[in-house]
Coordinates of C-alpha atoms and ligand atoms in Angstrom, one line a residue:
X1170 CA 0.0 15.2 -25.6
X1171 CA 2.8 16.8 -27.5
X1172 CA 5.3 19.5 -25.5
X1173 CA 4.6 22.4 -27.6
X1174 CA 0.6 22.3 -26.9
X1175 CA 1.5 22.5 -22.7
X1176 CA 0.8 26.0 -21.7
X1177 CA 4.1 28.0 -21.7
X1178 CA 4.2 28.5 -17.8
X1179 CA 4.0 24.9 -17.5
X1180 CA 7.2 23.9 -20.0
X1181 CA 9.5 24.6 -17.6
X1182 CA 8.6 21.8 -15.0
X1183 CA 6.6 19.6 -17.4
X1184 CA 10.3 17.5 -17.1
X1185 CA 11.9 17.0 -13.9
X1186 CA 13.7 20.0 -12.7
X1187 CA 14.8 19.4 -8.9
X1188 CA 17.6 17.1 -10.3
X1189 CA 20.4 18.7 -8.1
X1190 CA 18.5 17.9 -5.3
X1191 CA 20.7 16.2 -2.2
X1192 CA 19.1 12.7 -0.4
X1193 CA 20.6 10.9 2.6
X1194 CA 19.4 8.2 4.9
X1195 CA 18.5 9.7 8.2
X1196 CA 17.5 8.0 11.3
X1197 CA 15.0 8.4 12.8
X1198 CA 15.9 8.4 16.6
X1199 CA 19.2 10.0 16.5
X1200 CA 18.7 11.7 12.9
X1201 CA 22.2 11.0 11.7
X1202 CA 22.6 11.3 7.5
X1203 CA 24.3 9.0 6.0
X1204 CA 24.9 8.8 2.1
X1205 CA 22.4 7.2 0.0
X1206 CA 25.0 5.4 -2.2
X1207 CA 24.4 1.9 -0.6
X1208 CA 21.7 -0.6 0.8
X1209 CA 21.1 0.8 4.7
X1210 CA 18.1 -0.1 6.7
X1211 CA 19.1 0.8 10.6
X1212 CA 21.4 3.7 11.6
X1213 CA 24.9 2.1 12.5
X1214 CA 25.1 4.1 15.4
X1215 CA 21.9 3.5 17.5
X1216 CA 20.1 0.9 15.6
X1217 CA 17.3 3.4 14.7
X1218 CA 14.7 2.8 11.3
X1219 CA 16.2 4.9 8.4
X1220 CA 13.8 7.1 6.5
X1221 CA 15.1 8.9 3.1
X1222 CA 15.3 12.8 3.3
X1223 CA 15.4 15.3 0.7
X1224 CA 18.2 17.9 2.2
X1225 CA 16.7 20.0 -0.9
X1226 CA 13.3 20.0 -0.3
X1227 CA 13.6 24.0 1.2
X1228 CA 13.5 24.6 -3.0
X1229 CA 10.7 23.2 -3.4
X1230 CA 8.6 25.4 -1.0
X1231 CA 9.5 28.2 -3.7
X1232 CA 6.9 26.9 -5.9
X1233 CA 3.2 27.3 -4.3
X1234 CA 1.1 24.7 -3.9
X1235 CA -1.8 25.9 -6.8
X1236 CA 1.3 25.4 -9.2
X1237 CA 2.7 22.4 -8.2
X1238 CA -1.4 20.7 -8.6
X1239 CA -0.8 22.0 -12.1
X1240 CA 2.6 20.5 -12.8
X1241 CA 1.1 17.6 -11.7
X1242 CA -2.3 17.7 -13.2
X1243 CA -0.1 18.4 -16.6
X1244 CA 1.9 15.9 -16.3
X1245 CA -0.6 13.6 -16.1
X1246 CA -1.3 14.2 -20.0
X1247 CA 2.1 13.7 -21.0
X1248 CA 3.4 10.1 -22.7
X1249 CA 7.2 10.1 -21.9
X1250 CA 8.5 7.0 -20.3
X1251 CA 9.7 7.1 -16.7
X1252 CA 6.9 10.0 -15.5
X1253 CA 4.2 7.8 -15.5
X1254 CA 2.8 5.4 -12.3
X1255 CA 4.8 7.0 -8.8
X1256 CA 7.2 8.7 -11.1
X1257 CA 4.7 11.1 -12.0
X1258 CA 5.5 12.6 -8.7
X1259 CA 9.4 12.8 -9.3
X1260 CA 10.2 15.3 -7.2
X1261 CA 8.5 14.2 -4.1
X1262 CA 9.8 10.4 -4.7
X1263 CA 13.3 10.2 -5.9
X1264 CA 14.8 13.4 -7.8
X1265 CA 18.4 12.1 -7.7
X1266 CA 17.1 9.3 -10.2
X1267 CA 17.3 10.0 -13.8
X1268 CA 14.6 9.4 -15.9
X1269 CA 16.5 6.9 -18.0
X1270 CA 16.9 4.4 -14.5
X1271 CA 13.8 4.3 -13.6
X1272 CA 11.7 1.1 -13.9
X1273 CA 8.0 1.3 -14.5
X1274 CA 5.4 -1.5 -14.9
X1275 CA 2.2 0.1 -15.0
X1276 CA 2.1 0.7 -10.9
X1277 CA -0.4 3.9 -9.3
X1278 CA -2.9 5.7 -10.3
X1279 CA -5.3 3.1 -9.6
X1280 CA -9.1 3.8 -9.9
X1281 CA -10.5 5.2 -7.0
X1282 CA -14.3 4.2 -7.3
X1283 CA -17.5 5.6 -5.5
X1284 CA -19.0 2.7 -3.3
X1285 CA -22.5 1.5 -4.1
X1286 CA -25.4 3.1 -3.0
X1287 CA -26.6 0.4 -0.8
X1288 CA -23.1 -0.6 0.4
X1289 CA -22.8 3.2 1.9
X1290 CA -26.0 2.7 3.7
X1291 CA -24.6 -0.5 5.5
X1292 CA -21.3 1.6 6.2
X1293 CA -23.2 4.4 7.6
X1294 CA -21.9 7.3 4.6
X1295 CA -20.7 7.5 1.3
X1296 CA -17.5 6.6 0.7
X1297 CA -14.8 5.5 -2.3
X1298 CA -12.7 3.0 -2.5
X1299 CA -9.3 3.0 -4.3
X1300 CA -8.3 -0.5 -6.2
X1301 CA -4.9 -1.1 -5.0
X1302 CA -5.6 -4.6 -6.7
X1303 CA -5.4 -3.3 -9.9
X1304 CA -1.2 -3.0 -9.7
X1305 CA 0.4 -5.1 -11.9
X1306 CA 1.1 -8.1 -9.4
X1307 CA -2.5 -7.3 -7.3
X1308 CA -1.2 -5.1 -4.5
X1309 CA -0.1 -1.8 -3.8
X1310 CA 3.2 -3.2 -2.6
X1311 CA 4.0 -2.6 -5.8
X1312 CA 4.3 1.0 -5.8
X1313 CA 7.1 0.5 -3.2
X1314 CA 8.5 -1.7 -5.6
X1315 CA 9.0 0.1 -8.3
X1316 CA 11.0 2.9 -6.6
X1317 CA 13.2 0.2 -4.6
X1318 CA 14.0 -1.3 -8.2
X1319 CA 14.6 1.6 -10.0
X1320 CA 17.2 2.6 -7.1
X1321 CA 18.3 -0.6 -7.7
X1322 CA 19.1 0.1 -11.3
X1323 CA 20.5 3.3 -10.7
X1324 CA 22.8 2.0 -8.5
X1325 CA 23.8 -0.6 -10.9
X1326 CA 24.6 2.0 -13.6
X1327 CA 26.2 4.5 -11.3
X1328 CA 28.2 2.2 -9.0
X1329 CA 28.9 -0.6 -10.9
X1330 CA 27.3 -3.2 -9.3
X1331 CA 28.3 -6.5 -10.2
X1332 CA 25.9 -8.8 -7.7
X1333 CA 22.9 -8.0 -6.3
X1334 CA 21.0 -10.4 -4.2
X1335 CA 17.3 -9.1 -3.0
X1336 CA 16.1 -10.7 -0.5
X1337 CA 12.6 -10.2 1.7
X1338 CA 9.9 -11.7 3.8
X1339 CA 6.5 -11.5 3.1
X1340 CA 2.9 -12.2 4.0
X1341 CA 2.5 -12.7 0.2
X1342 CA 2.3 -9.9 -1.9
X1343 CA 5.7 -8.5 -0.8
X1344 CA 7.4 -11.4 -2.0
X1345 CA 4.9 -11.3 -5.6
X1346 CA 5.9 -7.7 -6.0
X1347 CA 9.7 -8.2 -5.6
X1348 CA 10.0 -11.1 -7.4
X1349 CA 7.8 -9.9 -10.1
X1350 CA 10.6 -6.2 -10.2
X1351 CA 13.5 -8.1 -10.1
X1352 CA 13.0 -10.1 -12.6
X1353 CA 13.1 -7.2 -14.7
X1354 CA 16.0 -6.6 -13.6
X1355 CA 19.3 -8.2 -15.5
X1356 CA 19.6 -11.7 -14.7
X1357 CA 23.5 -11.4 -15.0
X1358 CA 23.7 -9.2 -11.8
X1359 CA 20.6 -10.2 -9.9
X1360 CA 19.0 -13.2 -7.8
X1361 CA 15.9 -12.8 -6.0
X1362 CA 14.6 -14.9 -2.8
X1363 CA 11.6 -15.1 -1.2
X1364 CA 11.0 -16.5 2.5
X1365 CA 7.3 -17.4 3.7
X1366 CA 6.0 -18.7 6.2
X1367 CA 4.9 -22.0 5.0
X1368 CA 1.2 -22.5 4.5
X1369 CA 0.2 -19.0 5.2
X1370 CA 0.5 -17.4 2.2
X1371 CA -2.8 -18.3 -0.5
X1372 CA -1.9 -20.3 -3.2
X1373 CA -2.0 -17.3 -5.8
X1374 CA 0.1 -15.3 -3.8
X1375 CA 2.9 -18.3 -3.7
X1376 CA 2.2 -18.8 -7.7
X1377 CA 3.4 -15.5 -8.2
X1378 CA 7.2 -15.8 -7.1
X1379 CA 7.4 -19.0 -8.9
X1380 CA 6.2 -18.1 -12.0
X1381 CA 8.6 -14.8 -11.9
X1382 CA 11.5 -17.7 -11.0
X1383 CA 12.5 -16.4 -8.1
X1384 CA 13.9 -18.8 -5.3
X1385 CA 11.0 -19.7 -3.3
X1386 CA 12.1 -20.8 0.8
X1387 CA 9.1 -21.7 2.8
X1388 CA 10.1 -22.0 6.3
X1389 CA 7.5 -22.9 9.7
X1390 CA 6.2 -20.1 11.7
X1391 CA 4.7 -16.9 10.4
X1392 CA 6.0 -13.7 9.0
X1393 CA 7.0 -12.2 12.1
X1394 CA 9.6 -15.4 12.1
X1395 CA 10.5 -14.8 8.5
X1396 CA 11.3 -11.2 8.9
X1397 CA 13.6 -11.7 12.1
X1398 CA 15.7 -14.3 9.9
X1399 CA 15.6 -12.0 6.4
X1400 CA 16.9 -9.1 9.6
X1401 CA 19.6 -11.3 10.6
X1402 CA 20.8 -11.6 6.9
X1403 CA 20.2 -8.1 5.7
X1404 CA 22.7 -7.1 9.2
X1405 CA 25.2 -10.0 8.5
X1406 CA 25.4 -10.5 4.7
X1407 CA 25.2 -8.8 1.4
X1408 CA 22.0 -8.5 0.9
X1409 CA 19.2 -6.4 -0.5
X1410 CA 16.6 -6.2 1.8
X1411 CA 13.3 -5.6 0.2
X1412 CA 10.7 -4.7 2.7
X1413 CA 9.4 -1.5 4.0
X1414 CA 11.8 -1.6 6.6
X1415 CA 14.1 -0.9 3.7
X1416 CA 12.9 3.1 3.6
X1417 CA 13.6 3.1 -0.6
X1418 CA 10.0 1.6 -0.4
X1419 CA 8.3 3.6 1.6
X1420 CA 9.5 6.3 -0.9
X1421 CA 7.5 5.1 -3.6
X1422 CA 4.4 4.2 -1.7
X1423 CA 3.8 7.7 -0.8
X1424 CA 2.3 7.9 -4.3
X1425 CA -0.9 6.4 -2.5
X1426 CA -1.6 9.9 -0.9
X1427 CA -0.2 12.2 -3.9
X1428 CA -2.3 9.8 -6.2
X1429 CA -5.9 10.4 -3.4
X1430 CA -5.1 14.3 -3.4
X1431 CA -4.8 14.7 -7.4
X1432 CA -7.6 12.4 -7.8
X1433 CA -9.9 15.0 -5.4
X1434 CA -8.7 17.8 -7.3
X1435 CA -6.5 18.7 -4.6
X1436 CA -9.5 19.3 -2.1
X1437 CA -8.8 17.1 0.6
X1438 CA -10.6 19.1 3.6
X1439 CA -12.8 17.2 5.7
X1440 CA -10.9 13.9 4.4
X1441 CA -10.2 10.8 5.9
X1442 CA -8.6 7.9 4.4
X1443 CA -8.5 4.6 5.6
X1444 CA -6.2 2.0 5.5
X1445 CA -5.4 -2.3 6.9
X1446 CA -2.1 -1.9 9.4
X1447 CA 0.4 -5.2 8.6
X1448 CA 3.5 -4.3 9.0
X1449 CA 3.0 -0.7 9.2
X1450 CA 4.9 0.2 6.1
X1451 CA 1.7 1.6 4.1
X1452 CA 0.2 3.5 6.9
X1453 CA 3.9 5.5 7.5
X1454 CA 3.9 6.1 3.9
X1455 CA 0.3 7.5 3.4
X1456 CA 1.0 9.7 6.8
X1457 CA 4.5 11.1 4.9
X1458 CA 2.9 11.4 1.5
X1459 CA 0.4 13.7 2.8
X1460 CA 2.5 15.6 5.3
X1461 CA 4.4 15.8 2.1
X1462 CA 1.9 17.4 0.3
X1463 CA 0.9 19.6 3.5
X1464 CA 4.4 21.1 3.8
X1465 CA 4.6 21.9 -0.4
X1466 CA 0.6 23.6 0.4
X1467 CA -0.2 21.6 -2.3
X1468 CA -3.3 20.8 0.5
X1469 CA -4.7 22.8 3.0
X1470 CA -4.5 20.4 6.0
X1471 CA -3.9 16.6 6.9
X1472 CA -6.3 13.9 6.6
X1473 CA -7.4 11.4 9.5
X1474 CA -5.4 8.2 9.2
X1475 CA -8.0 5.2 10.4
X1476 CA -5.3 2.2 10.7
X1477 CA -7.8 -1.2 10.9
X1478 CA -6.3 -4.4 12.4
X1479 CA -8.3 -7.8 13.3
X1480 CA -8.5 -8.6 16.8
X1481 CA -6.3 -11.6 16.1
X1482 CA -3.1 -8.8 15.0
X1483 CA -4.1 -5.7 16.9
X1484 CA -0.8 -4.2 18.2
X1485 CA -1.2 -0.7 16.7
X1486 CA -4.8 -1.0 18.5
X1487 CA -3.3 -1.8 21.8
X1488 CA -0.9 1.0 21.8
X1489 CA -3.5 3.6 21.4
X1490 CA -5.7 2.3 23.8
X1491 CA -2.8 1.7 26.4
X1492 CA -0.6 4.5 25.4
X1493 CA 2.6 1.5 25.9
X1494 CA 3.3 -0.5 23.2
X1495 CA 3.6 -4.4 23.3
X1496 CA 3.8 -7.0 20.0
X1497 CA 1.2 -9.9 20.4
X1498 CA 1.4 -13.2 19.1
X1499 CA -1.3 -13.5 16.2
X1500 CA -4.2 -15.5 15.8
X1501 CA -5.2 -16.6 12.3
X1502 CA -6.8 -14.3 10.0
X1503 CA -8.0 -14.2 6.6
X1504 CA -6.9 -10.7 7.0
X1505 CA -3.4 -12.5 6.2
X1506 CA -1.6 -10.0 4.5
X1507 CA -1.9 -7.9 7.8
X1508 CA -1.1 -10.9 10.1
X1509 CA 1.5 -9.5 11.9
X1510 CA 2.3 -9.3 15.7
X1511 CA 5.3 -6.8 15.4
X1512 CA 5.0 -3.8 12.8
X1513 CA 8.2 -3.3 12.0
X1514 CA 7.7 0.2 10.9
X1515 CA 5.9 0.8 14.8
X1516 CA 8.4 3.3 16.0
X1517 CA 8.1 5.5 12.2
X1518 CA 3.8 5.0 12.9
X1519 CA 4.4 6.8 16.9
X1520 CA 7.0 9.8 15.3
X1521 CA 4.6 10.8 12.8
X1522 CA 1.5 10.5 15.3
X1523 CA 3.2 12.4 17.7
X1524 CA 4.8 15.1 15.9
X1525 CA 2.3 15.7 12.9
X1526 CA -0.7 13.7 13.2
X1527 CA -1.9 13.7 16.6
X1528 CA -5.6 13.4 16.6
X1529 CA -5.7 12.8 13.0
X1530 CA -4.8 9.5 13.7
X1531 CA -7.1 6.7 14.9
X1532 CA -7.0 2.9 15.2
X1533 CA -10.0 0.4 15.1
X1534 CA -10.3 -2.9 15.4
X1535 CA -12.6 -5.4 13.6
X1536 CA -13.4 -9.1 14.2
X1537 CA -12.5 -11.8 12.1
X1538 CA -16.3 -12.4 11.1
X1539 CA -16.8 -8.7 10.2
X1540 CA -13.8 -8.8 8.3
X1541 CA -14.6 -11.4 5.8
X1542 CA -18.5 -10.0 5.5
X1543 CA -17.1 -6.8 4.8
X1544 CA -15.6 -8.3 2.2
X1545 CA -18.4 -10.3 0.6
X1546 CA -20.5 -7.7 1.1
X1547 CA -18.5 -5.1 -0.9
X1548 CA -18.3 -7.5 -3.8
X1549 CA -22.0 -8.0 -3.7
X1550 CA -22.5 -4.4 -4.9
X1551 CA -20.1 -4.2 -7.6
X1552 CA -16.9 -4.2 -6.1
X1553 CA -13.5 -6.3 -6.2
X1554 CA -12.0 -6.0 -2.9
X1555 CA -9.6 -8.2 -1.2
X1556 CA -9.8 -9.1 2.6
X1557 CA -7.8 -6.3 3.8
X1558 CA -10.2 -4.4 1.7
X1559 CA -12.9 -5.7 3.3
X1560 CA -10.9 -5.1 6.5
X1561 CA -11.3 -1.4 5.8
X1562 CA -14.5 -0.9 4.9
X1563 CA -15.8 -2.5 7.8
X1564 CA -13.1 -0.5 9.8
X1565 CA -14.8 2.3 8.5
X1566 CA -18.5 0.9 9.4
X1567 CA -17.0 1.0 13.0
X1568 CA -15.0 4.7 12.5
X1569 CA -18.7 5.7 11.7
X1570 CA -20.3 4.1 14.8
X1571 CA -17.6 5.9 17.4
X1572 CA -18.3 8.5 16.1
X1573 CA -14.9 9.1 14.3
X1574 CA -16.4 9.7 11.2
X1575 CA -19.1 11.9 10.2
X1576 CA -21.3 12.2 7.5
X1577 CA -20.5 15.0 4.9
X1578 CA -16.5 14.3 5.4
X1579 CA -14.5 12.4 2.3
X1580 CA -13.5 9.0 2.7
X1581 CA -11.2 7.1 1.0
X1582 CA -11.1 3.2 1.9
X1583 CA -8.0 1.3 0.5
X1584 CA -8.6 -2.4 -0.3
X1585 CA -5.0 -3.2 -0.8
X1586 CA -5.1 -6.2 -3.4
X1587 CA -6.8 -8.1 -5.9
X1588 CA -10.1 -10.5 -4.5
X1589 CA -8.4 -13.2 -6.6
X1590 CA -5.9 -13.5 -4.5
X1591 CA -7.9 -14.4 -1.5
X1592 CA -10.2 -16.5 -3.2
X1593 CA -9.5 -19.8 -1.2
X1594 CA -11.1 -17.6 2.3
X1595 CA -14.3 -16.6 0.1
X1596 CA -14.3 -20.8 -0.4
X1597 CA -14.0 -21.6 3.3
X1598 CA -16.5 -19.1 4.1
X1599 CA -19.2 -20.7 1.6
X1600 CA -17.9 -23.9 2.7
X1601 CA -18.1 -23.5 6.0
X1602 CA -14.6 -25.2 6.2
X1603 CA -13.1 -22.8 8.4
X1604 CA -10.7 -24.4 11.3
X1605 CA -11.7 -22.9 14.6
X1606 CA -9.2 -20.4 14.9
X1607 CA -10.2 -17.9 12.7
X1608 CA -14.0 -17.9 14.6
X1609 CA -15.7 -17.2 11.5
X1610 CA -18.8 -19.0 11.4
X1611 CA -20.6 -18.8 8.0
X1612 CA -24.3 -16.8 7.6
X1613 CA -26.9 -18.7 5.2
X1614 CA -27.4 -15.8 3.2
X1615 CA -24.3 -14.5 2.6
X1616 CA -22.8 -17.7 1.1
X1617 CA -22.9 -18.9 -2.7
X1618 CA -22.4 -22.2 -4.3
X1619 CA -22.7 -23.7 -8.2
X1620 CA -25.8 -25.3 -8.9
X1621 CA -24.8 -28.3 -11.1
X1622 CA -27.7 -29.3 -13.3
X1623 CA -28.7 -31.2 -17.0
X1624 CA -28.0 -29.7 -19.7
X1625 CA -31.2 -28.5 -20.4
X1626 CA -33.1 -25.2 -21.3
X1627 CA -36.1 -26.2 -20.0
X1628 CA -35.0 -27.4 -16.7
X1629 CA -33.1 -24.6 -16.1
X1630 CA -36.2 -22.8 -17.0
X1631 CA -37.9 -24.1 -14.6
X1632 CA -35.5 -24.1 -11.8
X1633 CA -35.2 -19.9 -12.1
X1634 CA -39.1 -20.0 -12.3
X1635 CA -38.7 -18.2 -15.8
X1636 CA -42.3 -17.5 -17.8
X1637 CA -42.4 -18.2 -21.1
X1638 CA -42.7 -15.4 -23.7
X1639 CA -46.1 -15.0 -25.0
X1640 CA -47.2 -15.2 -28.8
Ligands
PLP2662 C1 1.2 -5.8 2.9 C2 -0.2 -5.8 2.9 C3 -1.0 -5.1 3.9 C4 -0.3 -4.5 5.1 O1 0.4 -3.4 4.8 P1 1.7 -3.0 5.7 O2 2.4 -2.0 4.9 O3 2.4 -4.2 6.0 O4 1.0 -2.4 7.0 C5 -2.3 -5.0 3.8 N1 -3.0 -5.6 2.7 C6 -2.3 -6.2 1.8 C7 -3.1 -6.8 0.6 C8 -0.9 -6.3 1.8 O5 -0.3 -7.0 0.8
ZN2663 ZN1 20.5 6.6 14.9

C-alpha cells in the first residue's frame, strides 16, 4: 500500500524511527558492554555468553503497547524493501542497521496453521502449528540468519571490511542457512565454511551447503565435537562465527515470538508455545522475544515455554528435574537437528528462567518412537512437519497428560523445518531399517510403501476394489 493512504497517526513510525538508538554486547554473568563494532561471542573478561542490548530501549516504553501492535500491524501492508521478514520488527531487532544494509530473503512470517481436527484429539486439545519449514533454506535458522548477515553487511560498508571468513557448526540447517546468506554476500570479501559431523547430517541438509558453494568439512564425532573445534577457531583466529552462540542471531530469531503475538492479534493470554531444545538458541530467543514484547506492553503477560528434548539428548530435562545441570553424551535420534548433549546457549536458557520465566517454563521429554509417530501422524492429517516438529507436537501430547496444559489455553507448536529434509527417517521407519540405537521399532499401520503394478486400468481397478459406473 502506498504512504499517503496510512492513517496520519501512523506516518510517523510507518519507517524506522529509533535510529539513534545505542547497542552493545553485554555479558551475561558480569554484564560488561562492550561496543558492537566487531565479531564478539564471550565477554573477555569472565568468559561469559554475550547477548546484544539496546541501551535505548527506555524510548521505546514511550510509545504504549496498543500503538506499537498498530505500527506493526501497518507495517505489515507496506512494500518497501528491508521492512519485510524479521525486519518488520526493526526496532526490537537491530535499529542501528540502516534499511539500505539489511539483507532479506523471504525469512518470517511463516504460516501459522490450525491443526487438524482429529490430530487435536490424539494431542488431547486444539492447537496450531507454525511452519518454520517454509523459510527459504527449510528452517527457522534462517531468521537468525538474516540478521547475522545483514550485520555482516553493515559492517562491511561501515568498517571497511576487506575479509570476512564465517564459519559455524551445525546439525544441518545451521550450516544450509549460513551458507545459503553468505553467498549473498560479495564473493570478493567473503568465504563461508561449514563443519559437520560426518554422517549425521540427512543428505538434503548436506546438499544445501554444496549447492550454495560453500566449503564443506565433515569431520567424525557429532556436533557437540564440531562446535568445540568452530570455539577454538572463533577464540584463536579471525573468524565469524555463525551460530547462536554468536548473540547477532539470536537477535533476529526473536521474530518467532513478535511473528506468534501479531499473528494472535496481540492476545496472547492463556498462551503457551512450544518448542524442540538443540542447542538452546531458539528457546532463549522465543523467551527474549516475548519478554520483549512484555516489557513494550505490547502483551499483557508471558507465555509458557514447553522446551521438548528425546530421551537420547535430554540435558535441559535433567536440569529441571535435578535442579544441577550436567551435559550427557547423546544417543541417536531422528530428532537430529536437536541432537545435542551440551546446549551451548544453557547458561542464557537458566537467566531467563530464573529472572523472568520461572514457572512459565517447563521441559518434557519424549521417546524416540513417539517422536517419529508424532511426526507421521501430523502429516497424515494435512500437515508438513519435520521431526523436531513432530518432536513438539508430541511434547505437547505429554504437556497435556501432566497436566501442563489445559484445554481452552492457546498453543502454538513449532515444527522447526521442512519434512523434506528428513525424508530418509520417514524411509527407515517404513523400512524398518532402523539400526538399534535409535529404538524405534516400526507399527504396521502407520507405515507406507509404493505399490508397483501393470500398467493397466483395469488392474488397478480391481486392486482399489473400484465399481464400475453404471449406464
Ligand atoms: C537447530 C534446530 C533445532 C534446535 O534448535 P536450537 O536453537 O539449537 O535449540 C530444532 N529443529 C531444527 C529443525 C533445527 O534446525
Ligand atoms: Zn563477563
Amino acid at each position: 500500500m502506498k504512504i499517503d493512504r496510512f492513517p496520519d497517526d501512523i506516518k510517523d513510525h510507518l519507517f524506522p524511527f529509533h535510529t539513534d538508538a545505542r547497542m552493545a554486547y553485554e555479558c551475561i554473568g558480569c554484564e560488561t558492554h562492550y561496543p558492537l563494532d566487531r565479531f564478539l561471542y564471550t565477554c573477555p573478561s569472565c568468559g561469559g555468553l554475550l547477548r546484544i542490548s539496546d541501551l535505548t530501549f527506555e524510548a521505546l516504553r514511550e510509545i504504549p503497547g496498543s500503538r506499537w501492535q498498530r505500527i506493526f500491524d501497518y507495517r505489515r501492508m507496506l512494500t518497501v524493501d528491508g521492512l519485510k521478514g524479521i525486519f518488520l520488527f526493526h526496532e526490537l531487532i537491530f535499529p542501528i542497521i540502516p534499511l539500505d544494509c539489511v539483507i532479506q530473503l523471504g525469512e518470517g512470517h511463516t504460516p501459522l496453521i490450525r491443526a487438524n481436527a482429529e490430530l487435536s484429539r490424539w494431542v488431547g486439545m486444539d492447537f496450531s502449528i507454525k511452519y518454520d519449514g517454509l523459510n527459504p533454506s527449510a528452517s527457522f535458522k534462517d531468521r537468525g540468519m538474516a540478521s547475522a548477515i545483514s550485520f555482516i553487511n553493515y559492517m562491511i560498508k561501515t568498517k571497511g571490511i576487506k575479509e570476512l571468513l564465517g564459519i559455524c557448526a551445525s546439525t544441518g540447517d545451521t550450516s544450509a542457512a549460513a551458507a545459503l546468506y553468505l553467498s549473498y554476500l560479495p564473493h570478493t570479501i567473503v568465504r563461508s565454511v561449514v563443519l559437520l559431523p560426518k554422517g549425521k547430517v540427512t543428505p538434503a541438509q548436506l546438499s544445501q551447503p554444496l549447492g550454495s558453494g560453500a566449503i564443506v568439512i565433515e569431520v567424525p564425532g557429532v556436533f557437540d565435537d564440531c562446535m568445540r573445534i568452530v570455539e577454538q577457531l572463533s577464540e584463536e583466529y579471525e573468524v565469524c562465527l555463525l551460530n547462536s552462540k554468536n548473540p547477532i542471531r539470536i537477535q533476529g530469531q526473536k521474530s518467532y515470538s513478535y511473528e506468534i503475538a501479531q499473528q494472535l492479534d496481540f492476545e496472547t493470554r492463556d498462551l503457551v508455545v512450544v518448542v524442540p531444545i538443540g542447542n538452546a538458541g531458539n528457546v532463549t530467543a522465543v523467551m527474549e522475544g516475548f519478554l520483549d514484547l512484555f516489557r513494550l506492553g505490547i502483551i499483557e503477560e508471558l507465555p509458557l515455554i514447553i522446551g521438548v528434548q528425546s530421551a537420547h539428548a535430554n540435558p535441559v530435562v535433567l536440569w529441571r528435574e535435578r535442579g544441577e545441570y550436567r551435559p550427557v553424551e547423546v544417543r541417536p535420534s531422528v530428532a537430529q537437528a536437536a541432537m545435542i548433549g551440551n546446549p551451548v546457549s544453557f547458561p542464557k536458557v537458566s537467566r531467563l528462567v530464573e529472572e523472568h520465566f520461572h514457572d512459565r517454563f517447563a521441559a518434557v521429554q519424549v521417546s524416540e518412537q513417539e517422536i517419529i509417530e508424532g511426526m507421521l501422524i501430523a502429516n497424515r492429517h494435512g500437515h508438513v512437519v519435520c521431526t523436531q516438529g513432530g518432536e513438539s507436537v508430541v511434547g505437547l501430547k505429554k504437556g497435556v497428560e501432566l497436566g501442563l496444559v489445559k484445554a481452552g489455553q492457546q498453543v502454538v507448536v513449532d515444527s522447526t523445518a521442512h519434512q523434506l529434509k528428513f525424508a530418509g527417517f520417514q524411509q527407515m521407519y517404513f523400512e524398518d531399517s532402523f539400526p538399534e540405537g535409535y529404538e524405534i521399532k516400526p507399527r504396521e499401520e502407520l507405515r507406507n510403501r509404493p505399490i508397483a503394478m501393470e500398467a493397466s486400468a483395469e488392474a488397478i481397478a480391481r486392486r482399489l476394489g473400484l465399481k464400475k459406473k453404471k449406464g
